[in-house]
C-alpha cells in the first residue's frame, strides 16, 4: 500500500515537472489542479464539434462537396480508360521523376521544380492554384490519381489555355489528344469504340510481354556466350 502511494506521488511530481499539471499549495500539501487541462480539452472538443457541424450544414445546403480521399486503391488502367497503357506509364514515369521525397505525392516545392524543368516557372500563388484545381482531398499536394486528372482535364479541353496545368500537360510531351468513349456521339459508336479500346489494351499487354520475352532471350544468349568464352580460357 505504501509502495503504491509512493509511486503515485512520484508520478504526480514527474507530471508537475513536465508541465502536464500545475502544483497548488493547500494546507502545506501539494495538490494537482486539473482544471486548466479539463478546460483546454473541453475547448478543443467544442471547436472540433463546431467545425463538423458547420461542414455538415454546408453539405446539406449544397454549399460544399463531399470529398473522397485520393489515397484509395487505384487501378489507373480501369479508371482512366481514355488513355493507353503507354500514356499512363509515361505519366507515372514523369510523376515518379519529380516525386523527390518518394512519398507518392508531389508537393508545392516538387511542383515548382517540375515547372522550372519544363521551362515554365510559376509564381507561388500560381503553383497553389494549380494544386487546388485537382486537389480533391484538400491536402495541398498531388497524388498520382490527381496528377492523372490533369491530363484528363487537358484531353477534355477543361483547362484554360493560360493555366499552369494546361502548360504542364502541353509541355510534358505526353500526347493526350485521343478521345475516349465519352467522345462518341451515339451508343453504337461508343460500343465499337469500347471494343476497340479493349482490343488495344490487350494488344499493348501482348506487346509488353513479347518485349520482355525478347529481352530475356537476349540475356540468356549473352550469358551462354560469356560462359563459352570463360571455358575457352580454362
XYZ file of N, CA and C in Angstrom:
702
model
N 0.832 -1.205 0.000
C 0.000 0.000 0.000
C 0.866 1.254 0.000
N 1.906 1.218 0.893
C 2.822 2.361 0.962
C 3.573 2.528 -0.339
N 3.886 1.391 -0.965
C 4.610 1.439 -2.250
C 3.759 2.088 -3.326
N 2.465 1.737 -3.353
C 1.550 2.326 -4.350
C 1.413 3.822 -4.153
N 1.319 4.251 -2.894
C 1.176 5.674 -2.598
C 2.424 6.444 -3.004
N 3.596 5.848 -2.733
C 4.862 6.482 -3.109
C 4.977 6.591 -4.623
N 4.565 5.504 -5.311
C 4.613 5.510 -6.783
C 3.700 6.583 -7.345
N 2.513 6.746 -6.726
C 1.560 7.757 -7.181
C 2.118 9.158 -7.002
N 2.778 9.390 -5.855
C 3.351 10.704 -5.600
C 4.476 11.018 -6.573
N 5.326 10.013 -6.840
C 6.436 10.224 -7.788
C 5.902 10.520 -9.183
N 4.847 9.830 -9.568
C 4.256 10.040 -10.888
C 3.692 11.452 -11.004
N 3.013 11.933 -9.934
C 2.468 13.295 -9.938
C 3.581 14.332 -10.008
N 4.651 14.077 -9.219
C 5.773 15.024 -9.223
C 6.391 15.119 -10.623
N 6.504 13.970 -11.327
C 7.046 13.958 -12.689
C 6.150 14.746 -13.637
N 4.808 14.613 -13.480
C 3.873 15.350 -14.331
C 3.968 16.849 -14.083
N 4.171 17.226 -12.814
C 4.313 18.645 -12.481
C 5.561 19.218 -13.131
N 6.665 18.470 -13.064
C 7.930 18.948 -13.625
C 7.867 19.058 -15.140
N 7.073 18.190 -15.759
C 6.945 18.227 -17.223
C 5.892 19.227 -17.677
N 5.206 19.857 -16.723
C 4.222 20.893 -17.082
C 2.875 20.350 -17.461
N 2.636 19.022 -17.240
C 1.340 18.449 -17.578
C 0.265 18.955 -16.636
N 0.633 19.086 -15.339
C -0.300 19.602 -14.348
C 0.372 20.718 -13.568
N -0.457 21.537 -12.925
C 0.062 22.624 -12.105
C 0.003 22.243 -10.644
N 1.006 22.655 -9.865
C 1.024 22.368 -8.430
C 0.333 23.497 -7.687
N -0.595 23.132 -6.781
C -1.317 24.118 -5.970
C -1.084 23.791 -4.502
N -0.603 24.775 -3.746
C -0.332 24.547 -2.326
C -1.596 24.748 -1.520
N -1.994 23.696 -0.798
C -3.175 23.765 0.062
C -2.822 23.132 1.398
N -2.831 23.970 2.480
C -2.520 23.481 3.815
C -1.180 22.762 3.845
N -0.212 23.346 3.155
C 1.131 22.790 3.202
C 1.312 21.539 2.374
N 0.274 21.093 1.670
C 0.365 19.892 0.847
C 0.320 20.301 -0.629
N 0.948 19.517 -1.481
C 0.931 19.773 -2.925
C -0.202 18.964 -3.535
N -1.139 19.672 -4.156
C -2.244 19.002 -4.833
C -2.217 19.360 -6.310
N -2.917 18.548 -7.100
C -2.899 18.735 -8.560
C -4.114 19.520 -8.979
N -3.892 20.556 -9.774
C -5.000 21.349 -10.303
C -5.250 20.924 -11.738
N -6.266 20.127 -11.972
C -6.524 19.577 -13.303
C -7.503 20.417 -14.099
N -7.973 21.526 -13.500
C -8.999 22.344 -14.144
C -8.543 22.925 -15.476
N -7.305 23.523 -15.584
C -6.886 24.078 -16.880
C -6.862 23.027 -17.963
N -6.417 21.795 -17.620
C -6.341 20.745 -18.613
C -7.734 20.364 -19.102
N -8.688 20.319 -18.114
C -10.052 19.979 -18.496
C -10.650 21.048 -19.391
N -10.385 22.334 -19.045
C -10.915 23.430 -19.863
C -10.349 23.392 -21.267
N -9.023 23.112 -21.347
C -8.379 23.057 -22.660
C -8.959 21.941 -23.496
N -9.141 20.751 -22.856
C -9.696 19.613 -23.580
C -11.121 19.887 -24.025
N -11.917 20.524 -23.128
C -13.308 20.841 -23.468
C -13.381 21.855 -24.600
N -12.500 22.869 -24.542
C -12.483 23.881 -25.605
C -12.131 23.279 -26.944
N -11.157 22.347 -26.951
C -10.744 21.686 -28.195
C -11.880 20.853 -28.769
N -12.587 20.123 -27.881
C -13.700 19.290 -28.335
C -14.823 20.149 -28.909
N -15.130 21.282 -28.225
C -16.176 22.190 -28.714
C -15.824 22.747 -30.080
N -14.540 23.100 -30.261
C -14.089 23.659 -31.537
C -14.222 22.634 -32.650
N -13.822 21.385 -32.357
C -13.897 20.322 -33.360
C -15.348 20.010 -33.717
N -16.208 19.970 -32.684
C -17.630 19.714 -32.922
C -18.258 20.832 -33.743
N -17.866 22.086 -33.439
C -18.399 23.218 -34.195
C -18.021 23.152 -35.659
N -16.759 22.747 -35.939
C -16.284 22.636 -37.326
C -17.046 21.549 -38.077
N -17.301 20.415 -37.371
C -18.027 19.324 -38.006
C -19.467 19.719 -38.319
N -20.104 20.418 -37.368
C -21.486 20.861 -37.579
C -21.584 21.865 -38.726
N -20.590 22.762 -38.808
C -20.566 23.744 -39.892
C -20.410 23.054 -41.234
N -19.517 22.046 -41.294
C -19.299 21.299 -42.528
C -20.560 20.541 -42.943
N -21.233 19.927 -41.938
C -22.460 19.199 -42.216
C -23.532 20.137 -42.760
N -23.612 21.353 -42.195
C -24.589 22.324 -42.671
C -24.331 22.733 -44.106
N -23.042 22.902 -44.449
C -22.688 23.270 -45.823
C -23.083 22.181 -46.806
N -22.836 20.909 -46.418
C -23.178 19.791 -47.292
C -24.691 19.701 -47.498
N -25.449 19.910 -46.406
C -26.911 19.844 -46.507
C -27.472 20.947 -47.388
N -26.813 22.105 -47.379
C -27.279 23.238 -48.167
C -26.700 23.233 -49.579
N -25.834 22.251 -49.863
C -25.244 22.161 -51.196
C -24.110 23.128 -51.428
N -23.612 23.747 -50.334
C -22.507 24.706 -50.485
C -21.196 23.978 -50.695
N -20.976 22.925 -49.905
C -19.737 22.156 -50.019
C -19.968 20.873 -50.777
N -18.897 20.215 -51.158
C -18.964 18.938 -51.850
C -18.385 17.856 -50.964
N -18.982 16.666 -51.033
C -18.462 15.551 -50.260
C -17.127 15.135 -50.848
N -16.089 15.154 -50.031
C -14.753 14.847 -50.518
C -14.466 13.366 -50.404
N -13.810 12.838 -51.400
C -13.387 11.450 -51.376
C -11.874 11.408 -51.254
N -11.325 10.595 -50.384
C -9.875 10.533 -50.242
C -9.210 10.029 -51.507
N -8.086 10.664 -51.875
C -7.395 10.281 -53.105
C -6.544 9.038 -52.919
N -6.200 8.739 -51.639
C -5.361 7.581 -51.400
C -6.216 6.316 -51.263
N -6.991 6.010 -52.261
C -7.742 4.776 -52.278
C -7.053 3.843 -53.266
N -7.501 2.599 -53.276
C -6.892 1.650 -54.194
C -7.147 2.134 -55.616
N -6.085 2.334 -56.353
C -6.203 2.923 -57.686
C -5.702 1.964 -58.744
N -6.546 1.715 -59.719
C -6.123 0.993 -60.914
C -6.293 1.968 -62.075
N -5.237 2.680 -62.446
C -5.364 3.723 -63.467
C -5.817 3.204 -64.814
N -5.526 1.935 -65.094
C -5.879 1.388 -66.401
C -7.389 1.182 -66.538
N -8.083 0.965 -65.427
C -9.539 0.801 -65.486
C -10.267 2.113 -65.234
N -9.703 2.990 -64.397
C -10.374 4.256 -64.105
C -10.155 5.292 -65.207
N -8.977 5.270 -65.812
C -8.656 6.248 -66.864
C -8.568 5.516 -68.206
N -9.720 5.002 -68.640
C -9.751 4.179 -69.859
C -9.495 4.992 -71.120
N -9.603 6.306 -71.001
C -9.377 7.126 -72.194
C -7.913 7.166 -72.610
N -7.026 6.709 -71.709
C -5.590 6.709 -72.007
C -5.085 5.288 -72.252
N -4.099 5.178 -73.101
C -3.495 3.871 -73.361
C -2.546 3.512 -72.222
N -2.135 2.264 -72.186
C -1.184 1.830 -71.147
C 0.121 2.621 -71.261
N 0.542 2.879 -72.496
C 1.794 3.617 -72.695
C 1.674 5.039 -72.144
N 0.534 5.674 -72.421
C 0.339 7.034 -71.929
C 0.382 7.066 -70.394
N -0.310 6.125 -69.759
C -0.343 6.094 -68.295
C 1.036 5.792 -67.733
N 1.766 4.889 -68.380
C 3.120 4.582 -67.916
C 4.034 5.803 -68.059
N 3.852 6.571 -69.132
C 4.632 7.800 -69.315
C 4.303 8.814 -68.214
N 3.008 8.920 -67.872
C 2.598 9.833 -66.797
C 3.166 9.376 -65.456
N 3.143 8.062 -65.234
C 3.683 7.518 -63.981
C 5.189 7.768 -63.889
N 5.872 7.606 -64.996
C 7.311 7.858 -65.031
C 7.619 9.318 -64.702
N 6.829 10.209 -65.272
C 7.009 11.635 -65.015
C 6.710 11.969 -63.553
N 5.634 11.367 -63.018
C 5.250 11.605 -61.623
C 6.372 11.170 -60.680
N 6.897 9.969 -60.897
C 7.955 9.441 -60.030
C 9.245 10.246 -60.172
N 9.480 10.772 -61.361
C 10.692 11.568 -61.601
C 10.730 12.808 -60.712
N 9.570 13.428 -60.507
C 9.533 14.668 -59.728
C 9.062 14.453 -58.281
N 8.744 13.214 -57.932
C 8.419 12.886 -56.541
C 9.735 12.669 -55.787
N 10.404 13.770 -55.508
C 11.738 13.704 -54.900
C 11.715 13.058 -53.525
N 10.626 13.254 -52.773
C 10.533 12.690 -51.432
C 10.164 11.221 -51.424
N 9.817 10.666 -52.599
C 9.424 9.258 -52.729
C 8.300 8.890 -51.750
N 7.347 9.809 -51.560
C 6.223 9.556 -50.662
C 4.911 9.399 -51.436
N 5.026 9.234 -52.762
C 3.865 9.067 -53.648
C 2.990 10.313 -53.724
N 3.599 11.471 -53.472
C 2.914 12.754 -53.622
C 3.866 13.759 -54.254
N 3.297 14.743 -54.936
C 4.078 15.877 -55.429
C 3.588 17.096 -54.670
N 4.462 17.658 -53.832
C 4.068 18.814 -53.030
C 4.394 20.106 -53.779
N 4.187 21.219 -53.109
C 4.347 22.529 -53.750
C 5.765 22.731 -54.282
N 6.774 22.374 -53.490
C 8.160 22.571 -53.904
C 8.522 21.661 -55.080
N 8.033 20.424 -55.040
C 8.324 19.487 -56.133
C 7.630 19.931 -57.415
N 6.423 20.493 -57.287
C 5.729 21.026 -58.463
C 6.482 22.235 -59.012
N 7.026 23.041 -58.130
C 7.825 24.207 -58.532
C 9.025 23.762 -59.372
N 9.727 22.723 -58.906
C 10.886 22.202 -59.639
C 10.465 21.602 -60.979
N 9.292 20.952 -61.002
C 8.792 20.370 -62.245
C 8.553 21.453 -63.293
N 7.878 22.532 -62.886
C 7.572 23.595 -63.842
C 8.840 24.318 -64.296
N 9.808 24.429 -63.409
C 11.090 25.028 -63.803
C 11.806 24.131 -64.800
N 11.734 22.817 -64.584
C 12.350 21.862 -65.504
C 11.692 21.935 -66.881
N 10.389 22.199 -66.902
C 9.652 22.325 -68.163
C 9.808 23.715 -68.778
N 10.643 24.556 -68.123
C 10.913 25.926 -68.576
C 9.638 26.766 -68.594
N 8.783 26.533 -67.600
C 7.561 27.323 -67.445
C 7.363 27.632 -65.965
N 8.307 28.365 -65.357
C 8.215 28.641 -63.913
C 6.937 29.391 -63.556
N 6.416 29.101 -62.367
C 5.179 29.706 -61.899
C 5.423 30.463 -60.591
N 4.561 31.414 -60.308
C 4.630 32.121 -59.028
C 4.135 31.189 -57.923
N 4.390 31.574 -56.687
C 3.939 30.773 -55.556
C 2.418 30.615 -55.584
N 1.711 31.709 -55.860
C 0.252 31.666 -55.937
C -0.207 30.807 -57.113
N 0.530 30.916 -58.230
C 0.190 30.115 -59.399
C 0.309 28.619 -59.124
N 1.352 28.231 -58.388
C 1.548 26.827 -58.034
C 0.432 26.327 -57.118
N 0.039 27.184 -56.164
C -1.038 26.802 -55.241
C -2.351 26.624 -55.998
N -2.596 27.474 -56.982
C -3.819 27.361 -57.781
C -3.811 26.110 -58.646
N -2.624 25.724 -59.129
C -2.501 24.503 -59.926
C -2.912 23.292 -59.100
N -2.403 23.215 -57.875
C -2.739 22.090 -56.999
C -4.216 22.119 -56.639
N -4.725 23.313 -56.337
C -6.114 23.472 -55.897
C -7.101 22.975 -56.947
N -6.765 23.121 -58.221
C -7.702 22.779 -59.292
C -8.004 21.281 -59.363
N -7.074 20.431 -58.903
C -7.311 18.974 -58.945
C -7.157 18.310 -57.580
N -6.981 19.120 -56.540
C -6.746 18.592 -55.191
C -8.068 18.188 -54.547
N -8.516 16.974 -54.804
C -9.835 16.531 -54.356
C -9.928 16.373 -52.838
N -8.846 15.977 -52.184
C -8.900 15.752 -50.736
C -8.343 16.928 -49.933
N -8.004 18.017 -50.625
C -7.569 19.256 -49.968
C -6.376 19.063 -49.033
N -5.418 18.232 -49.444
C -4.211 18.044 -48.626
C -3.044 18.881 -49.138
N -3.323 19.749 -50.121
C -2.320 20.680 -50.668
C -1.135 19.986 -51.333
N -1.379 18.820 -51.910
C -0.363 18.124 -52.695
C -1.066 17.202 -53.670
N -0.307 16.699 -54.640
C -0.901 15.893 -55.704
C -0.583 14.420 -55.524
N -1.628 13.597 -55.469
C -1.435 12.152 -55.529
C -1.318 11.765 -57.003
N -0.995 10.501 -57.277
C -0.862 10.080 -58.679
C -2.208 10.194 -59.395
N -3.291 9.858 -58.684
C -4.616 9.963 -59.299
C -4.929 11.415 -59.663
N -4.623 12.324 -58.769
C -4.873 13.747 -59.035
C -3.976 14.241 -60.162
N -2.777 13.670 -60.268
C -1.874 14.018 -61.368
C -2.482 13.567 -62.697
N -3.100 12.377 -62.706
C -3.747 11.896 -63.926
C -4.948 12.761 -64.296
N -5.599 13.336 -63.298
C -6.750 14.209 -63.569
C -6.349 15.425 -64.403
N -5.100 15.863 -64.241
C -4.608 16.999 -65.035
C -4.712 16.672 -66.522
N -4.257 15.476 -66.885
C -4.252 15.085 -68.296
C -5.665 14.747 -68.788
N -6.522 14.255 -67.874
C -7.910 14.022 -68.263
C -8.588 15.350 -68.599
N -8.380 16.347 -67.755
C -8.969 17.661 -67.990
C -8.393 18.294 -69.259
N -7.095 18.078 -69.480
C -6.462 18.632 -70.677
C -7.042 17.996 -71.939
N -7.232 16.662 -71.906
C -7.775 15.950 -73.067
C -9.227 16.349 -73.337
N -9.956 16.680 -72.267
C -11.364 17.056 -72.417
C -11.540 18.548 -72.702
N -10.431 19.284 -72.758
C -10.497 20.713 -73.035
C -11.064 21.520 -71.887
N -10.887 21.024 -70.653
C -11.460 21.693 -69.479
C -10.485 22.650 -68.798
N -9.297 22.803 -69.361
C -8.297 23.690 -68.758
C -8.160 24.968 -69.575
N -8.060 26.082 -68.883
C -7.838 27.360 -69.572
C -6.464 27.326 -70.245
N -6.383 27.910 -71.434
C -5.149 27.844 -72.218
C -3.954 28.428 -71.467
N -4.201 29.461 -70.668
C -3.091 30.111 -69.986
C -2.885 29.592 -68.556
N -3.592 28.529 -68.182
C -3.448 27.996 -66.827
C -2.159 27.181 -66.701
N -1.664 27.104 -65.479
C -0.434 26.350 -65.236
C -0.578 24.887 -65.572
N -1.751 24.299 -65.272
C -1.967 22.884 -65.552
C -1.977 22.609 -67.051
N -2.555 23.525 -67.809
C -2.579 23.356 -69.265
C -1.159 23.408 -69.822
N -0.357 24.319 -69.282
C 1.043 24.424 -69.700
C 1.791 23.137 -69.359
N 1.535 22.610 -68.167
C 2.186 21.362 -67.742
C 1.843 20.221 -68.695
N 0.556 20.063 -69.000
C 0.118 18.985 -69.886
C 0.692 19.151 -71.289
N 0.776 20.393 -71.745
C 1.262 20.657 -73.103
C 2.762 20.406 -73.226
N 3.515 20.759 -72.188
C 4.966 20.635 -72.246
C 5.489 19.275 -71.787
N 4.595 18.412 -71.304
C 5.026 17.118 -70.775
C 5.413 16.122 -71.859
N 5.107 16.428 -73.104
C 5.403 15.562 -74.248
C 4.626 14.255 -74.189
N 3.489 14.256 -73.472
C 2.600 13.101 -73.429
C 1.364 13.444 -74.239
N 1.138 12.728 -75.321
C 0.019 13.029 -76.214
C -1.277 12.504 -75.598
N -2.176 13.416 -75.238
C -3.466 13.018 -74.647
C -4.624 13.507 -75.510
N -4.385 13.654 -76.783
C -5.407 14.212 -77.668
C -6.471 13.193 -78.063
N -6.202 11.891 -77.860
C -7.159 10.858 -78.243
C -8.366 10.883 -77.322
N -9.574 10.937 -77.888
C -10.788 10.955 -77.076
C -11.185 9.547 -76.700
N -11.799 9.417 -75.535
C -12.258 8.120 -75.069
C -13.697 7.865 -75.475
N -14.338 6.907 -74.796
C -15.706 6.535 -75.122
C -16.659 7.715 -74.947
N -16.334 8.623 -74.003
C -17.220 9.757 -73.752
C -17.338 10.675 -74.957
N -16.377 10.575 -75.881
C -16.419 11.443 -77.042
C -17.273 10.892 -78.171
N -17.769 9.666 -78.040
C -18.594 9.072 -79.088
C -19.969 9.730 -79.128
N -20.542 9.862 -80.321
C -21.811 10.580 -80.484
C -23.012 9.688 -80.213
N -22.919 8.411 -80.541
C -24.055 7.516 -80.370
C -23.654 6.308 -79.546
N -24.677 5.581 -79.076
C -24.404 4.382 -78.282
C -23.632 3.359 -79.102
N -24.009 3.216 -80.371
C -23.339 2.236 -81.232
C -21.861 2.599 -81.405
N -21.613 3.886 -81.650
C -20.226 4.332 -81.798
C -19.444 4.082 -80.517
N -20.106 4.342 -79.383
C -19.443 4.140 -78.094
C -19.111 2.667 -77.888
N -20.033 1.790 -78.294
C -19.814 0.348 -78.139
C -18.634 -0.110 -78.981
N -18.599 0.337 -80.223
C -17.497 -0.025 -81.116
C -16.181 0.506 -80.573
N -16.221 1.722 -80.058
C -15.009 2.342 -79.545
C -14.514 1.622 -78.292
N -15.474 1.171 -77.454
C -15.107 0.438 -76.243
C -14.430 -0.877 -76.594
N -14.971 -1.579 -77.593
C -14.358 -2.833 -78.044
C -12.970 -2.571 -78.599
N -12.848 -1.482 -79.351
C -11.555 -1.117 -79.914
C -10.543 -0.831 -78.816
N -10.987 -0.150 -77.769
C -10.101 0.143 -76.646
C -9.669 -1.124 -75.942
N -10.610 -2.056 -75.781
C -10.305 -3.322 -75.128
C -9.271 -4.099 -75.936
N -9.473 -4.130 -77.255
C -8.515 -4.821 -78.122
C -7.144 -4.158 -78.072
N -7.147 -2.834 -78.025
C -5.884 -2.099 -77.950
C -5.173 -2.395 -76.639
N -5.953 -2.456 -75.562
C -5.398 -2.747 -74.239
C -4.719 -4.118 -74.245
N -5.421 -5.117 -74.805
C -4.876 -6.473 -74.866
C -3.639 -6.519 -75.761
N -3.687 -5.776 -76.855
C -2.544 -5.745 -77.772
C -1.319 -5.132 -77.091
N -1.538 -4.108 -76.280
C -0.423 -3.468 -75.577
C 0.198 -4.413 -74.551
N -0.654 -5.199 -73.888
C -0.147 -6.178 -72.926
C 0.693 -7.231 -73.643
N 0.171 -7.725 -74.780
C 0.928 -8.724 -75.549
C 2.256 -8.150 -76.026
N 2.226 -6.891 -76.437
C 3.455 -6.237 -76.902
C 4.484 -6.136 -75.774
N 4.009 -5.811 -74.575
C 4.912 -5.741 -73.416
C 5.491 -7.114 -73.114
N 4.634 -8.137 -73.157
C 5.095 -9.495 -72.875
C 6.125 -9.958 -73.895
N 5.872 -9.649 -75.162
C 6.814 -10.024 -76.218
C 8.147 -9.307 -76.034
N 8.065 -8.043 -75.644
C 9.289 -7.268 -75.429
C 10.110 -7.846 -74.280
N 9.435 -8.210 -73.175
C 10.139 -8.807 -72.036
C 10.724 -10.164 -72.396
N 9.974 -10.934 -73.191
C 10.444 -12.252 -73.629
C 11.692 -12.125 -74.494
N 11.682 -11.126 -75.370
C 12.829 -10.891 -76.237
C 14.056 -10.477 -75.430
N 13.838 -9.611 -74.431
C 14.948 -9.179 -73.577
C 15.532 -10.349 -72.804
N 14.663 -11.253 -72.330
C 15.115 -12.424 -71.581
C 15.932 -13.354 -72.470
N 15.470 -13.546 -73.702
C 16.198 -14.413 -74.640
C 17.568 -13.828 -74.972
N 17.618 -12.511 -75.156
C 18.900 -11.863 -75.439
C 19.855 -11.987 -74.256
N 19.309 -11.904 -73.049
C 20.127 -12.033 -71.850
C 20.696 -13.444 -71.739
N 19.858 -14.450 -72.041
C 20.320 -15.833 -71.992
C 21.406 -16.084 -73.028
N 21.229 -15.501 -74.211
C 22.225 -15.661 -75.276
C 23.569 -15.069 -74.862
N 23.528 -13.880 -74.266
C 24.763 -13.234 -73.810
C 25.435 -14.038 -72.705
N 24.638 -14.596 -71.785
C 25.192 -15.391 -70.696
C 25.848 -16.660 -71.231
N 25.203 -17.295 -72.242
C 25.764 -18.510 -72.834
C 27.080 -18.203 -73.536
N 27.121 -17.059 -74.247
C 28.340 -16.663 -74.947
C 29.467 -16.372 -73.954
N 29.111 -15.769 -72.811
C 30.102 -15.446 -71.793
C 30.669 -16.718 -71.167
N 29.784 -17.698 -70.899
C 30.250 -18.957 -70.322
C 31.160 -19.705 -71.294
N 30.786 -19.636 -72.572
C 31.606 -20.285 -73.600
C 32.983 -19.645 -73.678
N 33.006 -18.334 -73.542
C 34.281 -17.599 -73.570
C 35.124 -17.955 -72.349
N 34.472 -18.116 -71.194
C 35.185 -18.483 -69.970
C 35.810 -19.866 -70.095
N 35.043 -20.806 -70.664
C 35.552 -22.188 -70.792
C 36.738 -22.236 -71.742
N 36.819 -21.324 -72.672
C 37.930 -21.323 -73.619
C 39.252 -20.949 -72.949
N 39.170 -20.234 -71.812
C 40.383 -19.810 -71.109
C 40.767 -20.783 -70.002
N 39.977 -21.823 -69.793
C 40.307 -22.794 -68.740
C 41.261 -23.861 -69.274
